[in-house]
Amino acid sequence: MGLIRLDSICKYYSMGDQTVKALDHINLSIAKNEYVAFIGSSGSGKSTMMNILGCLDKPTEGDYFLNEKEVAKLNQNQLADIRNQEIGFIFQSFNLLPRASALHNVMLPLVYKGIGLADRKKQAVEALEKVNLADRMDHIPSQLSGGQRQRVAIARALVTKPSILLADEPTGNLDTQTTQDIMALFDELHNEGQTIIMVTHEDDVARHCQRVIRLSDGKVVEDYYNENKEALHV
Amino acid sequence: MFSLIESFRSAIISVKAHGFRSFLTTLGIIIGVASTIAVVSVIQGLSYSINQQFEGFGSNSISIRSFTPRSERMKGKIARITPEDVEMIRKQAEGVEYITPTLQSNIGGTSAIKYKGNQAFANVAGTTYTYQDVQNLDMKYGRFLSYSDNQSRRKVTVIGDKLREELSLPENPVGSFIYFAGEWLKVIGLTEPKGSFFGFSQDNFAILPYSTMQGLNGNLLEPDIFLQLQLKSLENLDSIKDKLKRIIRKQHHLKPDEDDDFKIETPEQLTSGISQVISTMTIVLGGIVSISLIVGGIGIMNIMLVSVTERTREIGICKAIGAKRHHILLQFLIEAVVLSLLGGIIGIIIGYGLGVLAAASIPNFPPANVPLWAVGIAFGFSAFVGIIFGILPAAKAANLDPIDALRYE
Ligand SMILES: Nc1ncnc2c1ncn2[C@@H]1O[C@H](COP(=O)(O)OP(=O)(O)OP(=O)(O)O)[C@@H](O)[C@H]1O
Ligand SMILES: [Mg+2]
């Protein structure tokens, strides 16, 4: 069954007397190990979608089932646990803690998970090795390049072994070469069985994904599978 | 538990990251605690040394001294405790372990003590061997008066270091002879110096056996005796006092409407006046301290609120990766407590320094003394202030909505 199931999800913002329909009755289902890209023009509702999928935001209407659990019925602490353990969120602007080293940034989700220091360190180092940054773990974010920062953020998202990796324009602030590196990393993760959902503007990036969903004015206008990609994974 | 240690770690990182600002934030607490500790240390030094003066009285001893009421003094009468009174008390009083009579010289004021062409004036008193315990005297050289010194009216004396100095006696004066009121007295002991108290030397004295002193005083004037009574226990203090009162009143032939011409004092009475002043001062001080700590706490709250706003995005990030309300709450609360404790510690150190400095710069003032309870209270109070004034900013941080916090620019 679907890992994610959206049932008539709406998100409205009321600005004065007018309402913006950021998401407008979305029905969607995403299975385990899918590699999905949300595309669409600016303001089409992609980020809104990701925030709802990541349990950071709540829909105005509709039901969201994650792993068969109805998200709307969960309390604050349960939502925190979901964000901690089910979801790894990657942001366009990295969102690392500026004063903490790469290692500490990656260890932080494990602190909230309640893992002891020794294990925490071991798992964080493993995650940093996975993104090829083990040699930079004592650097603080300002001492790292954009690509390196995004890799720290990916390590942080991966460290709790979440069921879903959510990435909102993960390569939006990166140059072409670094984008290629990051996408290669995503491909590798996907091949290892990771479910990945990302938002992108770039066709090059979307081409990496199995499935492409196009949003426009808060509605799904296109939902297709990449021919060659699908062939690759059948 | 993990989160507690983690919160401490990140609190310290953040306090360090804003070094100077953290210092300014805690300044209120620093000043509050420092001034308290300074004043407490001075007061405590004072009360400590006052208590030491009375320590000799022992907790279960009472003293009796003559006291001439004002009305009687007008008539030219002077009250005395006589040797007969002492005898009667010795016979009739109950529950008394031993009696230490002290006979002040009534020739000491006019008659100098001499040694090899030097002369000095000192407090000369006759007493018994029990005086040593009662007054807490330690011997530096030689011995104190013995029972037999008194029995056989030996012409011996124990002197204080100040008198030894004045007379230019050798460092160890035991065996030297000094001249007083027509008699040569052999020095048999030198007491350990006690230093001065409010500028009065406590070591300028010569102590003689009670009986020897009586002989020296002769029949010139009737002696006035100061009595210290060591009680077996404090249980019947009131009834013992009543009994003593009756004995002396009878001895002095006082009519029922006449006032006592003597005073019976317990050590509590002697110290209570002073400790009352001290406790009043402490209460006033406590008021000032709590005001200054509240001001300091508001300073901390203010900065913590700024800090929460500044770090809204960070809080959003933490929530996005799974921080619960209590994680954030604890982090900011601990940061506030770390700040205020830091202020407390610095304040204690500075305050102690100030107290020592103040005590040292006033001549003859006893050394400052910071009791552990004051440090404990200062510490506890700063932590308390941190919690009270940290809770509001911390709650504000913990209640932030993750998505709003993340969007915050
Ligand atoms: N907090 C908000 N308050 C009001 N309107 C909002 C808010 N967040 C988003 N919107 C509106 O919702 C719509 C969808 O925004 P969203 O951020 O999802 O777009 P997007 O597809 O991510 O665009 P981009 O590609 O530029 O990032 C937009 O019209 C936006 O103005
Ligand atoms: Mg967006």
XYZ file of C-alpha atoms and ligand atoms in Angstrom:
675
model
C 0.000 0.000 0.000
C 0.950 3.636 -0.267
C 3.489 5.041 2.107
C 1.851 8.406 1.614
C -1.792 8.980 0.834
C -3.291 12.425 0.341
C -7.045 12.631 0.307
C -8.452 15.896 -0.986
C -5.753 18.024 0.654
C -6.287 21.788 0.600
C -4.183 24.613 1.969
C -5.645 28.087 1.908
C -4.027 31.308 2.943
C -6.296 34.238 3.491
C -4.669 37.550 2.728
C -7.087 40.253 3.693
C -10.273 39.629 1.762
C -8.773 37.250 -0.791
C -7.859 33.620 -0.282
C -4.860 32.020 -1.920
C -5.405 28.371 -2.691
C -1.837 27.108 -2.329
C -3.100 23.534 -2.558
C -6.473 22.776 -4.028
C -8.008 19.331 -3.428
C -4.973 17.186 -4.055
C -5.375 13.417 -4.250
C -2.122 11.586 -4.385
C -0.483 8.399 -3.336
C 3.230 7.654 -3.174
C 4.581 4.183 -2.569
C 7.667 3.000 -0.788
C 10.948 3.384 -2.704
C 9.500 5.854 -5.186
C 11.685 8.677 -6.484
C 9.360 11.609 -7.048
C 9.900 15.142 -8.285
C 7.386 17.924 -7.857
C 7.751 20.502 -10.574
C 5.797 23.586 -11.506
C 6.074 27.308 -11.819
C 6.861 29.574 -8.918
C 3.957 29.884 -6.538
C 2.324 26.687 -7.752
C 2.329 25.194 -4.243
C 5.362 22.910 -4.279
C 6.861 24.104 -1.003
C 3.464 24.105 0.644
C 3.116 20.477 -0.431
C 6.513 19.552 1.009
C 5.792 21.267 4.318
C 2.601 19.327 4.691
C 4.259 16.048 3.710
C 7.003 16.812 6.252
C 4.473 17.409 9.048
C 5.784 20.932 9.480
C 2.486 22.435 8.392
C -1.121 21.321 8.603
C -3.564 21.251 5.706
C -6.658 23.396 5.903
C -8.765 20.490 4.711
C -8.321 16.878 3.742
C -6.657 13.811 5.187
C -3.004 12.903 5.123
C -2.082 9.294 5.883
C 1.566 8.528 6.515
C 2.373 4.865 7.033
C -1.391 4.330 7.543
C -1.414 6.881 10.382
C -3.752 9.832 10.158
C -1.462 12.783 10.724
C -4.232 15.181 11.757
C -4.927 13.045 14.811
C -1.380 13.206 16.157
C -0.394 15.590 18.937
C 2.622 17.910 19.008
C 5.002 15.382 20.496
C 3.933 12.601 18.144
C 4.443 14.939 15.205
C 7.909 15.753 16.533
C 8.661 12.036 16.657
C 7.494 11.637 13.056
C 9.669 14.520 11.904
C 12.516 13.003 13.824
C 12.268 9.399 12.763
C 10.077 9.035 9.659
C 11.154 12.077 7.730
C 14.461 13.534 6.668
C 13.998 17.103 5.475
C 16.483 18.851 3.191
C 16.104 22.570 2.529
C 17.180 24.769 -0.320
C 19.037 27.025 2.119
C 20.605 24.083 4.023
C 19.317 25.280 7.426
C 22.266 24.105 9.479
C 22.895 25.456 12.978
C 25.573 28.086 12.339
C 27.524 27.680 15.584
C 27.660 23.905 15.641
C 30.214 21.768 13.821
C 29.160 19.489 10.968
C 29.316 16.537 13.327
C 27.119 18.211 15.927
C 24.624 19.257 13.311
C 24.337 15.657 12.175
C 24.159 14.399 15.762
C 21.314 16.738 16.724
C 18.379 14.622 15.456
C 19.795 11.718 17.467
C 19.800 13.890 20.594
C 16.068 14.375 20.133
C 15.708 10.677 19.499
C 17.366 10.010 22.852
C 20.438 8.157 21.616
C 23.468 8.021 23.923
C 26.563 10.023 23.083
C 28.758 7.145 21.896
C 26.134 5.721 19.528
C 25.150 9.159 18.420
C 28.690 9.956 17.398
C 29.158 6.640 15.653
C 25.963 6.994 13.619
C 26.688 10.616 12.755
C 30.169 9.764 11.534
C 28.698 6.957 9.418
C 26.212 9.380 7.880
C 28.977 11.883 7.156
C 31.061 9.125 5.556
C 28.080 8.251 3.404
C 28.076 11.805 1.962
C 31.873 11.844 1.699
C 32.433 14.492 4.327
C 34.098 12.567 7.132
C 37.195 14.742 6.816
C 35.233 17.951 7.410
C 33.193 17.013 10.437
C 34.788 19.514 12.801
C 34.118 22.442 10.485
C 31.272 24.789 11.232
C 28.907 25.610 8.320
C 30.570 28.931 7.485
C 33.808 27.050 6.867
C 32.170 24.794 4.270
C 31.221 25.328 0.619
C 27.584 25.322 -0.465
C 27.787 21.789 -1.792
C 29.474 20.596 1.375
C 26.829 22.270 3.515
C 24.090 20.572 1.547
C 25.841 17.256 2.044
C 25.969 17.875 5.797
C 22.239 18.591 5.632
C 21.689 15.339 3.720
C 23.713 13.449 6.322
C 21.558 15.043 9.016
C 18.405 13.985 7.174
C 19.689 10.438 6.746
C 21.113 9.859 10.190
C 17.864 8.673 11.777
C 17.249 6.315 8.809
C 13.915 7.919 7.904
C 11.354 6.245 5.672
C 11.084 9.331 3.474
C 13.628 11.866 2.323
C 11.991 15.192 1.514
C 14.048 17.766 -0.363
C 12.747 21.219 -1.283
C 14.937 22.426 -4.149
C 18.043 20.811 -2.697
C 20.185 21.994 -5.601
C 18.577 25.411 -5.981
C 21.568 27.227 -4.510
C 24.252 25.085 -6.149
C 26.199 25.220 -9.408
C 25.839 22.623 -12.167
C 28.770 20.447 -11.149
C 27.748 20.337 -7.490
C 24.165 19.669 -8.541
C 25.410 16.651 -10.493
C 27.277 15.389 -7.392
C 24.251 15.791 -5.153
C 21.961 14.111 -7.672
C 24.397 11.223 -7.993
C 24.166 10.857 -4.232
C 20.350 10.861 -4.390
C 20.405 8.259 -7.138
C 22.643 6.091 -5.009
C 20.341 6.451 -2.004
C 17.359 5.598 -4.143
C 19.087 2.497 -5.442
C 19.621 1.463 -1.840
C 15.861 1.610 -1.323
C 15.344 5.132 0.041
C 12.051 6.828 -0.764
C 12.844 10.294 -2.091
C 10.486 13.177 -2.780
C 11.940 16.397 -4.077
C 10.979 19.723 -5.524
C 12.899 21.147 -8.425
C 12.836 23.817 -11.073
C 15.398 22.170 -13.253
C 14.530 19.674 -15.958
C 17.961 18.064 -15.594
C 17.205 17.283 -11.997
C 13.688 16.072 -12.657
C 15.076 13.681 -15.248
C 16.838 11.788 -12.441
C 13.513 10.895 -10.884
C 11.185 8.026 -11.685
C 8.016 9.969 -11.345
C 7.291 13.598 -12.060
C 4.289 15.464 -10.672
C 3.536 18.898 -12.051
C 1.606 21.352 -9.926
C -0.118 24.447 -11.177
C -2.093 26.817 -8.983
C -2.282 24.201 -6.298
C -3.570 21.452 -8.534
C -1.909 18.355 -9.993
C -1.879 18.931 -13.739
C 0.535 16.210 -14.779
C 1.710 12.968 -13.168
C 3.954 10.744 -15.303
C 6.787 8.266 -15.157
C 10.114 8.975 -16.837
C 10.458 6.440 -19.632
C 14.128 5.659 -19.392
C 14.206 5.846 -15.614
C 11.363 3.425 -15.313
C 13.117 1.067 -17.673
C 16.146 1.316 -15.455
C 14.267 0.155 -12.421
C 11.800 -2.412 -13.641
C 18.684 13.065 30.766
C 20.558 13.278 27.479
C 18.712 16.370 26.607
C 19.721 17.881 29.939
C 23.422 17.405 29.272
C 22.961 18.456 25.658
C 21.077 21.546 26.752
C 23.896 22.451 29.088
C 26.407 22.009 26.321
C 24.538 24.162 23.873
C 23.774 26.718 26.573
C 27.465 27.085 27.296
C 28.263 27.327 23.575
C 25.729 30.064 23.166
C 26.842 31.950 26.279
C 30.424 31.779 25.010
C 29.438 32.812 21.509
C 28.030 36.057 22.910
C 30.836 36.604 25.406
C 30.550 40.295 26.031
C 26.790 40.400 25.765
C 26.536 37.522 28.220
C 28.733 39.436 30.621
C 26.602 42.570 30.355
C 23.482 40.469 30.793
C 24.740 39.014 34.019
C 26.042 42.333 35.314
C 22.862 42.936 37.285
C 23.225 39.604 39.046
C 26.956 40.140 39.513
C 26.450 43.495 41.200
C 23.595 42.211 43.354
C 25.415 39.134 44.551
C 28.764 40.875 44.936
C 27.377 43.637 47.133
C 25.513 41.149 49.283
C 28.480 38.908 49.763
C 30.697 41.880 50.531
C 28.377 43.200 53.226
C 27.565 39.755 54.608
C 31.244 38.905 54.806
C 31.978 42.058 56.771
C 29.024 41.583 59.119
C 29.831 37.956 59.595
C 33.454 38.737 60.316
C 32.203 41.145 62.935
C 29.741 38.780 64.538
C 32.212 35.933 64.370
C 34.751 37.870 66.343
C 32.105 39.117 68.781
C 31.002 35.563 69.372
C 34.565 34.555 69.964
C 34.808 37.133 72.726
C 31.928 35.471 74.494
C 32.867 31.949 73.718
C 34.857 31.787 76.937
C 31.676 32.144 78.910
C 30.670 28.730 77.773
C 27.106 28.020 76.910
C 26.139 26.987 80.407
C 27.670 29.638 82.545
C 26.227 32.760 84.085
C 27.932 35.767 85.501
C 27.167 37.993 88.465
C 28.441 41.517 88.770
C 27.671 44.388 91.071
C 25.474 47.097 89.672
C 24.663 50.373 91.287
C 21.249 51.651 90.247
C 21.225 55.283 89.220
C 19.109 56.320 92.201
C 21.545 54.718 94.628
C 24.550 56.252 92.920
C 23.011 59.659 93.564
C 23.133 58.900 97.237
C 26.803 58.035 96.956
C 26.298 54.332 97.546
C 28.357 51.898 95.534
C 27.231 48.320 95.240
C 29.693 45.464 95.675
C 29.852 41.735 95.540
C 31.807 40.839 98.628
C 33.781 37.704 99.602
C 30.973 36.950 102.058
C 28.479 36.964 99.215
C 30.703 34.523 97.364
C 30.891 32.267 100.391
C 27.135 32.301 100.765
C 26.612 31.485 97.114
C 29.137 28.699 97.377
C 27.202 27.268 100.306
C 23.633 27.737 99.214
C 23.411 27.810 95.427
C 22.389 24.611 93.710
C 23.385 23.216 90.366
C 26.674 25.094 90.251
C 29.692 23.159 89.043
C 32.315 25.677 90.078
C 32.631 29.348 90.754
C 35.307 31.545 89.253
C 35.635 34.753 91.193
C 37.609 37.577 89.675
C 38.867 40.300 91.891
C 39.733 43.472 90.054
C 42.594 45.391 91.517
C 41.504 48.637 93.066
C 45.065 49.843 93.168
C 45.903 48.881 89.584
C 44.830 52.219 88.225
C 47.331 54.101 90.322
C 50.021 51.557 90.884
C 52.285 50.646 88.022
C 53.850 47.289 87.281
C 57.616 47.546 87.114
C 60.421 45.498 85.679
C 64.040 46.632 85.390
C 63.285 50.300 85.117
C 60.303 49.827 82.786
C 56.822 50.416 84.013
C 53.384 49.752 82.626
C 49.752 49.842 83.566
C 47.673 46.771 83.051
C 44.450 45.161 84.066
C 45.333 43.260 87.224
C 42.889 40.693 88.544
C 42.854 37.966 91.128
C 41.135 34.735 90.283
C 41.263 30.963 90.512
C 42.497 28.201 88.267
C 39.036 27.763 86.714
C 39.433 31.144 85.040
C 41.549 29.577 82.331
C 38.663 27.458 81.049
C 36.128 30.173 81.482
C 38.162 32.679 79.527
C 39.498 30.178 77.030
C 43.098 31.049 77.654
C 45.882 29.072 76.018
C 49.358 29.087 77.429
C 52.315 30.052 75.289
C 54.922 29.508 77.990
C 54.762 28.135 81.506
C 51.494 27.237 83.228
C 48.299 28.825 84.481
C 47.449 29.352 88.148
C 46.888 26.168 90.066
C 44.612 25.256 92.951
C 47.510 25.294 95.361
C 48.688 28.727 94.194
C 45.483 30.029 95.661
C 45.537 27.866 98.766
C 49.032 28.977 99.738
C 48.690 32.564 98.516
C 51.727 32.262 96.261
C 53.113 35.475 94.877
C 52.951 34.351 91.288
C 51.378 35.788 88.165
C 50.337 34.892 84.655
C 50.690 37.737 82.184
C 49.527 38.608 78.707
C 51.830 39.261 75.790
C 51.080 42.980 75.570
C 52.201 43.516 79.160
C 55.324 41.432 78.510
C 56.134 43.701 75.593
C 55.525 46.892 77.530
C 57.856 45.756 80.268
C 60.480 44.491 77.791
C 60.414 41.103 79.431
C 62.201 38.296 77.537
C 60.315 36.352 74.901
C 59.824 33.629 77.496
C 59.232 35.580 80.702
C 58.721 32.549 82.943
C 60.894 32.890 86.027
C 61.209 36.700 85.845
C 60.008 38.793 88.749
C 57.787 41.840 88.324
C 56.958 44.404 90.956
C 53.382 45.375 91.746
C 51.844 47.160 94.709
C 54.765 46.601 96.981
C 55.294 42.953 96.175
C 57.577 40.976 93.858
C 55.565 38.514 91.784
C 57.119 35.620 89.956
C 55.920 35.179 86.358
C 54.852 31.557 85.951
C 53.109 31.749 82.602
C 52.514 33.745 79.423
C 49.226 33.350 77.580
C 48.835 32.919 73.866
C 48.072 36.402 72.434
C 44.399 37.053 71.627
C 44.932 40.217 69.618
C 42.892 43.341 69.854
C 39.162 43.855 69.774
C 37.968 47.198 68.453
C 41.349 48.653 69.170
C 41.620 47.401 72.732
C 44.385 44.955 73.378
C 43.175 41.835 75.099
C 46.647 40.875 76.172
C 47.420 43.673 78.588
C 46.833 41.954 81.914
C 48.348 40.232 84.884
C 46.440 37.488 86.683
C 47.181 36.630 90.302
C 45.798 33.993 92.616
C 42.574 35.236 94.162
C 43.903 35.027 97.714
C 47.131 36.809 96.798
C 45.105 39.604 95.251
C 43.001 39.885 98.372
C 46.165 40.293 100.372
C 47.475 42.947 98.000
C 44.260 44.890 98.077
C 44.468 44.763 101.801
C 41.785 46.538 103.634
C 42.156 49.709 101.648
C 38.803 49.349 100.038
C 36.175 46.740 100.042
C 36.755 44.492 97.065
C 34.216 44.079 94.308
C 34.104 40.618 92.850
C 33.005 39.534 89.432
C 31.690 35.985 89.503
C 31.391 33.444 86.757
C 29.382 30.347 87.612
C 29.731 27.197 85.611
C 26.401 25.360 85.803
C 25.958 21.618 85.764
C 23.264 22.029 83.159
C 21.099 24.725 81.661
C 17.860 22.933 82.455
C 16.985 24.824 85.610
C 18.544 28.091 84.541
C 15.592 30.172 85.703
C 15.245 28.594 89.095
C 19.000 28.802 89.643
C 18.895 32.467 88.724
C 16.009 33.045 91.147
C 17.817 31.289 93.919
C 20.995 33.324 93.348
C 18.956 36.463 93.312
C 17.386 35.630 96.655
C 20.749 34.790 98.228
C 22.368 38.040 97.175
C 19.334 40.179 98.007
C 19.312 38.704 101.465
C 23.068 39.245 101.840
C 22.681 42.862 100.797
C 19.677 43.391 103.071
C 17.548 44.700 100.263
C 13.976 45.583 101.074
C 11.289 44.226 98.753
C 10.782 47.639 97.139
C 14.477 48.166 96.461
C 16.047 47.345 93.121
C 18.751 44.720 92.748
C 22.206 46.162 93.241
C 23.711 43.409 91.098
C 23.146 41.826 87.754
C 22.894 38.183 86.844
C 23.667 37.714 83.176
C 23.472 34.728 80.910
C 25.658 34.549 77.821
C 22.576 34.885 75.648
C 21.813 38.196 77.254
C 25.297 39.411 76.545
C 25.214 38.459 72.901
C 21.541 38.963 72.162
C 21.824 42.724 71.810
C 24.540 42.396 69.242
C 22.941 39.562 67.366
C 19.714 41.544 67.211
C 21.521 44.370 65.455
C 23.149 41.881 63.143
C 19.935 40.118 62.263
C 18.194 43.444 61.593
C 21.035 44.381 59.286
C 20.775 41.022 57.589
C 17.040 41.455 56.988
C 17.487 44.944 55.552
C 20.243 43.540 53.410
C 18.049 40.700 52.270
C 15.531 43.247 51.029
C 18.141 45.141 49.063
C 19.475 41.920 47.639
C 16.139 40.656 46.455
C 15.498 43.965 44.714
C 18.865 43.900 42.994
C 18.420 40.281 42.008
C 15.001 41.040 40.546
C 16.543 43.849 38.528
C 19.276 41.464 37.435
C 16.666 38.863 36.542
C 14.762 41.324 34.374
C 18.032 42.016 32.545
C 18.403 38.334 31.860
C 14.808 37.974 30.739
C 15.204 40.885 28.356
C 18.282 39.429 26.710
C 16.760 35.968 26.591
C 13.728 37.367 24.772
C 16.024 39.051 22.263
C 17.937 35.812 21.964
C 14.769 33.817 21.255
C 13.803 36.244 18.507
C 17.292 36.151 17.053
C 17.314 32.403 17.015
C 13.773 31.861 15.796
C 15.080 30.220 12.637
C 17.345 27.934 14.620
C 14.406 26.937 16.768
C 12.486 26.191 13.570
C 15.334 24.018 12.314
C 15.462 22.107 15.593
C 11.718 21.533 15.470
C 11.912 20.423 11.831
C 14.381 17.705 12.756
C 12.357 16.470 15.704
C 12.839 18.724 18.738
C 9.897 18.563 21.114
C 8.597 21.434 23.204
C 10.513 20.327 26.277
C 13.798 20.156 24.371
C 13.534 23.784 23.368
C 12.121 24.848 26.725
C 14.943 23.175 28.599
C 17.588 24.597 26.314
C 16.538 28.191 26.837
C 15.779 27.713 30.495
C 19.173 26.209 31.121
C 20.761 29.008 29.171
C 19.094 31.523 31.475
C 20.150 29.557 34.533
C 23.719 29.231 33.258
C 23.804 32.984 32.705
C 22.485 33.801 36.159
C 24.664 31.210 37.883
C 27.651 32.604 36.074
C 26.692 36.009 37.410
C 26.281 34.466 40.840
C 29.716 32.870 40.817
C 31.470 35.988 39.550
C 29.484 38.012 42.077
C 30.531 35.760 44.948
C 34.182 36.065 43.991
C 34.069 39.829 43.533
C 32.005 40.262 46.693
C 34.433 38.244 48.735
C 37.305 40.293 47.369
C 35.472 43.514 48.254
C 34.690 42.272 51.755
C 38.298 41.325 52.419
C 39.424 44.662 51.039
C 36.932 46.621 53.144
C 37.772 44.721 56.320
C 41.482 45.141 55.697
C 41.257 48.855 55.055
C 39.436 49.649 58.321
C 41.988 49.532 61.120
C 41.382 46.963 63.845
C 38.393 45.555 62.014
C 38.028 41.782 62.217
C 38.785 39.900 58.983
C 35.929 39.281 56.564
C 34.302 35.900 56.761
C 31.967 34.476 54.119
C 29.877 31.713 55.627
C 29.007 28.790 53.394
C 25.298 29.453 53.808
C 25.700 32.899 52.248
C 27.453 31.369 49.256
C 24.738 28.725 49.076
C 21.946 31.277 49.243
C 23.601 33.540 46.677
C 24.035 30.544 44.404
C 20.529 29.226 44.940
C 18.999 32.639 44.524
C 20.754 33.271 41.228
C 19.614 29.903 39.928
C 16.100 30.718 41.095
C 16.197 34.084 39.331
C 17.418 32.340 36.187
C 14.498 29.932 36.273
C 11.870 32.556 37.094
C 12.987 35.016 34.467
C 14.056 32.385 31.960
C 10.730 30.596 31.873
C 8.888 33.233 29.868
C 11.412 33.474 27.009
C 11.885 29.703 27.043
C 8.147 29.101 26.830
C 7.936 31.602 24.007
C 10.617 29.685 22.131
C 9.087 26.284 22.828
C 5.644 27.364 21.650
C 6.831 28.590 18.261
C 5.160 26.904 15.334
C 7.797 25.007 13.328
C 6.810 26.375 9.946
C 6.465 29.960 11.187
C 9.839 29.729 12.878
C 11.466 28.358 9.733
C 9.979 31.108 7.575
C 11.162 33.809 9.991
C 13.639 36.180 8.363
N 2.682 31.880 4.800
C 2.018 32.208 3.692
N 1.088 33.169 3.777
C 0.371 33.520 2.692
N 0.531 32.958 1.495
C 1.435 31.985 1.333
C 2.239 31.567 2.446
N 3.060 30.605 2.002
C 2.794 30.418 0.690
N 1.826 31.246 0.282
C 1.255 31.314 -1.036
O 0.951 30.006 -1.463
C 1.299 29.822 -2.798
C 2.210 28.636 -2.954
O 3.452 28.943 -2.381
P 4.679 27.929 -2.357
O 5.722 28.465 -1.499
O 4.161 26.586 -2.089
O 5.153 28.021 -3.883
P 6.339 27.224 -4.583
O 5.715 26.359 -5.603
O 7.201 26.596 -3.595
O 7.120 28.416 -5.313
P 8.691 28.549 -5.545
O 8.979 27.702 -6.721
O 8.849 30.002 -5.898
O 9.349 28.173 -4.311
C 1.912 31.120 -3.284
O 0.981 31.833 -4.003
C 2.263 31.853 -2.013
O 2.104 33.236 -2.192
Mg 9.218 26.813 -2.881
